[in-house]
Short mmCIF file of C-alpha atoms and ligand atoms in Angstrom, two decimals:
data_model
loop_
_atom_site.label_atom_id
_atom_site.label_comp_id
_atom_site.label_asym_id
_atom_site.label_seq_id
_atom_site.Cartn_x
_atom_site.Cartn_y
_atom_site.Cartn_z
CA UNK A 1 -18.32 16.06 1.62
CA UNK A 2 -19.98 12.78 1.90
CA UNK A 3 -18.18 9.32 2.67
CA UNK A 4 -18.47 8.51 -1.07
CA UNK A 5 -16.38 11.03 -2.29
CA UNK A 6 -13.06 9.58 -0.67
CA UNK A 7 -11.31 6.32 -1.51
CA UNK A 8 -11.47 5.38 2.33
CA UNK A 9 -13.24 6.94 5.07
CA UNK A 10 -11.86 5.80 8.94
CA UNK A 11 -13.37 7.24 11.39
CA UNK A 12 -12.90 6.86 15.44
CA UNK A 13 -10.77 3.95 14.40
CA UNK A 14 -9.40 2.28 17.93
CA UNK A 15 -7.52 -1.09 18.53
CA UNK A 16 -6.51 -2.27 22.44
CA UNK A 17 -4.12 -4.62 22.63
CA UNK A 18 -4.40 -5.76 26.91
CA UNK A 19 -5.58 -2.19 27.22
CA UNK A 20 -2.96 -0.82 25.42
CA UNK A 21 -4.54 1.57 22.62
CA UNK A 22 -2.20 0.79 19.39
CA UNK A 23 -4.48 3.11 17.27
CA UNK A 24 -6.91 5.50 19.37
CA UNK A 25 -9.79 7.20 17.77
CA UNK A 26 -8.07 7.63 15.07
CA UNK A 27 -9.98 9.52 11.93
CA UNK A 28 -8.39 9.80 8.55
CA UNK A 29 -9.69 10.38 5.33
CA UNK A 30 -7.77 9.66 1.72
CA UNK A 31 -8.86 10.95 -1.15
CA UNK A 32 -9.55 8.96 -4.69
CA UNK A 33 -6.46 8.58 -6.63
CA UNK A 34 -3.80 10.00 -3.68
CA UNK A 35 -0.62 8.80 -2.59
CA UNK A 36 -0.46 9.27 1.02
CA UNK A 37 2.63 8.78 2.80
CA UNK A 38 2.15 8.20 6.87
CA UNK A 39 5.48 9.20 8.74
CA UNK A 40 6.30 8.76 12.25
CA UNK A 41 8.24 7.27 15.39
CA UNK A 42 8.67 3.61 15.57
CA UNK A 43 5.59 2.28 17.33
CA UNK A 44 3.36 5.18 16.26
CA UNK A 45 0.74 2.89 15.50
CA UNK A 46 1.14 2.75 11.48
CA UNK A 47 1.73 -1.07 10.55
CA UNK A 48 -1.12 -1.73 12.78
CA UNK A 49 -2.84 0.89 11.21
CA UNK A 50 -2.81 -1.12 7.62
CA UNK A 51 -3.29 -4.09 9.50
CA UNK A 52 -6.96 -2.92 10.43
CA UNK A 53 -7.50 -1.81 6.86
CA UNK A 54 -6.23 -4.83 5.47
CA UNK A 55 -8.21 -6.79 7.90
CA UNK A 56 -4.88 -8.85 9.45
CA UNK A 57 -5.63 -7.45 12.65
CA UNK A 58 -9.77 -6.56 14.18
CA UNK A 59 -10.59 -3.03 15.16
CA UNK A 60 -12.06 -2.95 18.71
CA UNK A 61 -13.87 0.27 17.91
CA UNK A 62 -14.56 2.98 15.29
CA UNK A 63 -15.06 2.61 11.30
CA UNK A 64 -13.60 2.05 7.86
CA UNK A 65 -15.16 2.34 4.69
CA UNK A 66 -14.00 2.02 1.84
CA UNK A 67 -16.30 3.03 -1.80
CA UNK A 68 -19.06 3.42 1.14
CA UNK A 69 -18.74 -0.21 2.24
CA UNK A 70 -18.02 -1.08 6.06
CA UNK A 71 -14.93 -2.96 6.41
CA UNK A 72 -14.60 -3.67 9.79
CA UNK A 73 -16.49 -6.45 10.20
CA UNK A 74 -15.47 -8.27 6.45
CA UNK A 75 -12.75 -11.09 6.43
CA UNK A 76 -9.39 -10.31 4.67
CA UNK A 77 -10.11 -11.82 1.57
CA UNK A 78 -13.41 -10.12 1.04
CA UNK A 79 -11.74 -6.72 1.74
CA UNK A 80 -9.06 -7.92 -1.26
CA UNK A 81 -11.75 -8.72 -3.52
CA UNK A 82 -13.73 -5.94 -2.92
CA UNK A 83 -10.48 -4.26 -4.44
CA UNK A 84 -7.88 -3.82 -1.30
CA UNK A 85 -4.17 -4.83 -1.63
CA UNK A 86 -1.51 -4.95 1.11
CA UNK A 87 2.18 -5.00 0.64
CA UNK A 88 4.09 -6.71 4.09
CA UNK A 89 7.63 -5.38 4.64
CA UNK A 90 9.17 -9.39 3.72
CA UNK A 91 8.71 -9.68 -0.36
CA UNK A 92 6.64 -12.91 -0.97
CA UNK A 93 7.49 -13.95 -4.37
CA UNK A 94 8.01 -17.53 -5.84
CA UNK A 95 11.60 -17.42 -6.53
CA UNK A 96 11.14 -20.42 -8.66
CA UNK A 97 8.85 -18.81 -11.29
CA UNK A 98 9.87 -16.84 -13.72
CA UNK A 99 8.90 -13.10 -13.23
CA UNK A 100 5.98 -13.66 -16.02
CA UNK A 101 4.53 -16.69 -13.74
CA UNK A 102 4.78 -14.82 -10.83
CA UNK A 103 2.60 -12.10 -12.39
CA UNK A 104 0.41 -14.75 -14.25
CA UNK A 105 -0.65 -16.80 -10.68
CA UNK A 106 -1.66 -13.40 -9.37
CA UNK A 107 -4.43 -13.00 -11.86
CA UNK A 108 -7.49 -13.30 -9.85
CA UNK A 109 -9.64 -16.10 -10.62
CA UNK A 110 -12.78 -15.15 -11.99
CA UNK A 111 -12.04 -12.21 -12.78
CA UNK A 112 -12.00 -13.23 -16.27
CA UNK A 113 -14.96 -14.17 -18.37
CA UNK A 114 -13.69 -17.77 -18.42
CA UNK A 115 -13.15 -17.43 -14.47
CA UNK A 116 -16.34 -19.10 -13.76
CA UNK A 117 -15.53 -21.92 -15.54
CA UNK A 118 -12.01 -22.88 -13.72
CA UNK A 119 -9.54 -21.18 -16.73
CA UNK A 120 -8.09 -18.07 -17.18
CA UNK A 121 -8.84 -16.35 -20.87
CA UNK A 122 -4.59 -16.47 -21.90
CA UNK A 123 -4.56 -13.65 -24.32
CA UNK A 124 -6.34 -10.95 -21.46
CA UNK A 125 -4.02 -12.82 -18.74
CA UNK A 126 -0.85 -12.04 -20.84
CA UNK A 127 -1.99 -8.45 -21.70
CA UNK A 128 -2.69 -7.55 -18.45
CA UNK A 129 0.82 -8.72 -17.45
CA UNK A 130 2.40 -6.56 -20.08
CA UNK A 131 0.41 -3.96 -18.58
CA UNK A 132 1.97 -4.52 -15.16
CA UNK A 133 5.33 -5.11 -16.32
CA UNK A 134 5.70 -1.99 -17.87
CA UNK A 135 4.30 -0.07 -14.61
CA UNK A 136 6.73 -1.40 -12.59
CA UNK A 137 9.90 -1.25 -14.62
CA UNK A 138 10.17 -5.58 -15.15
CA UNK A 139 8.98 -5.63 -19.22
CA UNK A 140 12.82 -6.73 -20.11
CA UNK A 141 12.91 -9.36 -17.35
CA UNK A 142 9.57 -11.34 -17.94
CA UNK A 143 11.52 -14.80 -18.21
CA UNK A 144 14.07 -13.98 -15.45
CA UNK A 145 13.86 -16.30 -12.61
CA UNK A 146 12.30 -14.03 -9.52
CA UNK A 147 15.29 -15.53 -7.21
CA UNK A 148 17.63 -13.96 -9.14
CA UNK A 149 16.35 -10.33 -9.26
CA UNK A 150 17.91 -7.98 -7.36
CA UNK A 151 16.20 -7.12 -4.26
CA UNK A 152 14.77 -3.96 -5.26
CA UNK A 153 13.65 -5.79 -8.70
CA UNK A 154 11.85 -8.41 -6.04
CA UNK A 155 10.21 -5.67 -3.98
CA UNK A 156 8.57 -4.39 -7.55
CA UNK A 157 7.51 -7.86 -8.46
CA UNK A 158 5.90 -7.75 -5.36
CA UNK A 159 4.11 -4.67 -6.10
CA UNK A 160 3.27 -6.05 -10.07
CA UNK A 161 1.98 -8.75 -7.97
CA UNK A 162 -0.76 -6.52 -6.35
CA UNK A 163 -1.31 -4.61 -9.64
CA UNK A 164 -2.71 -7.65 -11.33
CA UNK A 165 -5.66 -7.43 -8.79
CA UNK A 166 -6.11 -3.85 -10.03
CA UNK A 167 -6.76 -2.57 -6.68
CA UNK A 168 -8.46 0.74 -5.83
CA UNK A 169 -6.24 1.13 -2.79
CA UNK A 170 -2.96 -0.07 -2.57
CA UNK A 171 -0.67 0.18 0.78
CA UNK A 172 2.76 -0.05 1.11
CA UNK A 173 4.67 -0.66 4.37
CA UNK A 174 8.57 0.41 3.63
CA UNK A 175 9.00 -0.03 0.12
CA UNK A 176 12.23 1.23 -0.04
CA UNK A 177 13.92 -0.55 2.83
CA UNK A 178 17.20 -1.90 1.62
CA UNK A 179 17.13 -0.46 -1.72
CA UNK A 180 20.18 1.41 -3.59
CA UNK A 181 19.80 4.76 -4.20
CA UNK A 182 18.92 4.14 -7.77
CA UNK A 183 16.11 2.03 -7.02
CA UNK A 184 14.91 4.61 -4.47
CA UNK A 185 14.25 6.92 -7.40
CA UNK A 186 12.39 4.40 -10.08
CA UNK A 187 10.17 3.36 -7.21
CA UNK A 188 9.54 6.77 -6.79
CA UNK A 189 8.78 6.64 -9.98
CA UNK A 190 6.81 3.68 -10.03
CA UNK A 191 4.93 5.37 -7.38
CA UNK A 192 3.73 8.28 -9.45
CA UNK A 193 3.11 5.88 -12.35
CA UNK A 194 0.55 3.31 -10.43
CA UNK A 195 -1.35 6.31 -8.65
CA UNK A 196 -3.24 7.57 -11.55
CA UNK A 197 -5.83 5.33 -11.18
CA UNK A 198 -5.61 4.46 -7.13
CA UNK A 199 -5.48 5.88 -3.89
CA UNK A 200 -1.88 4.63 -2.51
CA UNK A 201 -0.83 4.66 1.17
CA UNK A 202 2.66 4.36 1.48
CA UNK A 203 4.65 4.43 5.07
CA UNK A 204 8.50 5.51 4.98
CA UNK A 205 10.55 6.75 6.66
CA UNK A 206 13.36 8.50 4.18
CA UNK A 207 12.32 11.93 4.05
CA UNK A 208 13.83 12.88 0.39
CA UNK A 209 11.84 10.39 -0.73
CA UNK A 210 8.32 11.08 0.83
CA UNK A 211 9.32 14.48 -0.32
CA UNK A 212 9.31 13.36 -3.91
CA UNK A 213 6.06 10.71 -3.99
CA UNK A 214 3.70 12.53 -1.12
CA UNK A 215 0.89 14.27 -1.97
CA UNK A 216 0.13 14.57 1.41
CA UNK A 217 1.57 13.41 4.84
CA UNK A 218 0.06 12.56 7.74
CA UNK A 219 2.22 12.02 11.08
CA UNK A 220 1.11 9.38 13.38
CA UNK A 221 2.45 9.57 16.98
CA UNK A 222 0.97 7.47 19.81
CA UNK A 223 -2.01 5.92 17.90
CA UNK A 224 -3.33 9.30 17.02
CA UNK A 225 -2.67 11.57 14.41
CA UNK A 226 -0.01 14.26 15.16
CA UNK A 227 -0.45 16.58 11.87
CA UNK A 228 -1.47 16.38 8.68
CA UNK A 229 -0.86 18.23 5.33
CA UNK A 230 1.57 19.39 2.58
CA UNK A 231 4.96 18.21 3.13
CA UNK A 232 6.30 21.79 3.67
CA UNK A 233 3.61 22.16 6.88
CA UNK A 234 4.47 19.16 7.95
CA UNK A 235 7.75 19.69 8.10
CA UNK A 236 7.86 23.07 10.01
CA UNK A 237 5.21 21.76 12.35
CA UNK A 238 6.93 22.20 15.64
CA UNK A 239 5.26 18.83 16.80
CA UNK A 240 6.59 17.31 14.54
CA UNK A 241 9.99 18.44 14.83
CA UNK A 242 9.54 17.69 18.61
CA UNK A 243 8.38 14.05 18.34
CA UNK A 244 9.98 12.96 15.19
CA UNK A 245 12.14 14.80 13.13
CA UNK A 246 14.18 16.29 15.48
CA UNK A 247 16.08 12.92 16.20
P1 ADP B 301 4.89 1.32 13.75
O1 ADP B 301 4.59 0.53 12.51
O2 ADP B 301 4.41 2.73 13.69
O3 ADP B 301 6.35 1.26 14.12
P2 ADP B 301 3.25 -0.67 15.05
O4 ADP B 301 1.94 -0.47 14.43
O5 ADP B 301 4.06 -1.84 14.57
O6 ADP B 301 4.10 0.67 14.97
O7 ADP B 301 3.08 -0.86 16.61
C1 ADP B 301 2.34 0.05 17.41
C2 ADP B 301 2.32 -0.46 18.83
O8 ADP B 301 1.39 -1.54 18.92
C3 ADP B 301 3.64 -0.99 19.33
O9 ADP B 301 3.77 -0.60 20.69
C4 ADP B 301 3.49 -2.48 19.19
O10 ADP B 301 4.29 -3.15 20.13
C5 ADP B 301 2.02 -2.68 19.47
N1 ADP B 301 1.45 -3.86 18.77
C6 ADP B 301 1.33 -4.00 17.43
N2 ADP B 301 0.75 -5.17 17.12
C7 ADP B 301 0.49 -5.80 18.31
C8 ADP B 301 -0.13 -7.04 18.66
N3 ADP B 301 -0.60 -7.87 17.74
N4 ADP B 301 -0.23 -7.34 19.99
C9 ADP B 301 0.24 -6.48 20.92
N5 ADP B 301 0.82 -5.30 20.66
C10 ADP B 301 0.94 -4.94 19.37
MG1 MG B 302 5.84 -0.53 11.14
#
């Protein structure tokens, strides 16, 4: 398989922090339209994994492409436009704005026809946030005040947020954390929704619920990848048991 079949390609992917290897020659490959979930111990490497992908954080070594394109050395907001979004752990949201606004400032600018010339076309702004809306379960609250969602309401917002961009990769860092067990299961939902036409990365930690979104898992341990696979494998891997499911 060439690099251009897969939504993102890392390969020999290795960050030092003082010497300390936070992600060591680490290869991974997703394919185009999967939801990945990456499980492991605390400190396994897996925020700072995104981090590199995102571009937050600089990879001392190795590669990541992404539609064939070299990432490593591209600032953060290139790798956004070139179609990369990153949801933190801490939901950054204007509580101020109504849930519409919130999805309407996330438009990207000049994405539209009228982009070049410094305004937004309203009627493909507002369908596009319909669009979104309805993906992630907000249609009946567009003129709710984000502040007073609940906070798994805020966490989707967030992800609507990213969906206006229409990314080709999406990654999520805990989505869950915090959430009721209801909310658990519609952003499970939500999940299976938004990766039809995108290759999601998702880290978590609730097992039931990578059981229900993961296509497949891959176990990060020490910078490195552990095992990788079907849930079921994954599971019985003795490895794994041994390093992080055992506890
Ligand atoms: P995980 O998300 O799997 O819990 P992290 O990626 O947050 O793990 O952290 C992996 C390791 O890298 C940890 O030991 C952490 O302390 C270290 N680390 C992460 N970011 C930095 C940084 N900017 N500077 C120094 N050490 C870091
Ligand atoms: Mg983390």
């Amino acid at each position: 398989m060439s690099n251009t079949d897969f939504a993102l390609a890392i390969e020999d992917l290795t960050v030092s922090f003082d010497g300390f290897k936070a992600i060591d020659t680490l290869t991974l490959y997703i394919d185009k339209n999967e939801l990945r979930v990456i499980i492991g111990p605390n400190g396994a490497g897996k925020t700072t994994l995104l981090d590199l992908i995102c571009g937050k954080t600089a990879a001392s070594a190795g590669s990541i492409k992404f539609k064939n394109t070299e990432l490593t050395r591209m600032a953060e907001h290139q790798r956004v436009r070139l179609g990369i979004g990153r949801k933190f752990q801490t939901p950054s949201i204007y509580e101020n704005l109504s849930v519409f606004q919130n999805l309407e400032v996330s438009y990207p600018a000049g994405r539209s026809v009228f982009g070049a010339l410094g305004f937004k076309c309203t009627d493909e702004v507002k369908a596009r946030v319909q669009v979104v809306a309805e993906d992630v379960g907000l249609a009946e609250k567009l003129d709710t005040e984000a502040g007073l969602l609940s906070h798994g309401q805020k966490q989707w917002l967030e992800i609507g947020m990213l969906l206006m961009q229409d990314p080709e990769l999406l990654m999520l860092d805990e989505p869950i954390a915090g959430m009721s067990a209801r909310e658990r299961d519609l952003t499970a939902e939500l999940l299976q929704r938004i990766c039809k036409n995108r290759a999601v990365i998702v880290i978590e930690h609730d097992m039931e619920f990578v059981k229900k979104i993961a296509h497949k898992v891959t176990v990060m341990h020490q910078g490195k990848i552990l095992a990788e696979g079907p849930m079921e494998q994954v599971q019985a891997d003795p490895k794994v048991i041994d390093v992080y499911l055992g506890h």
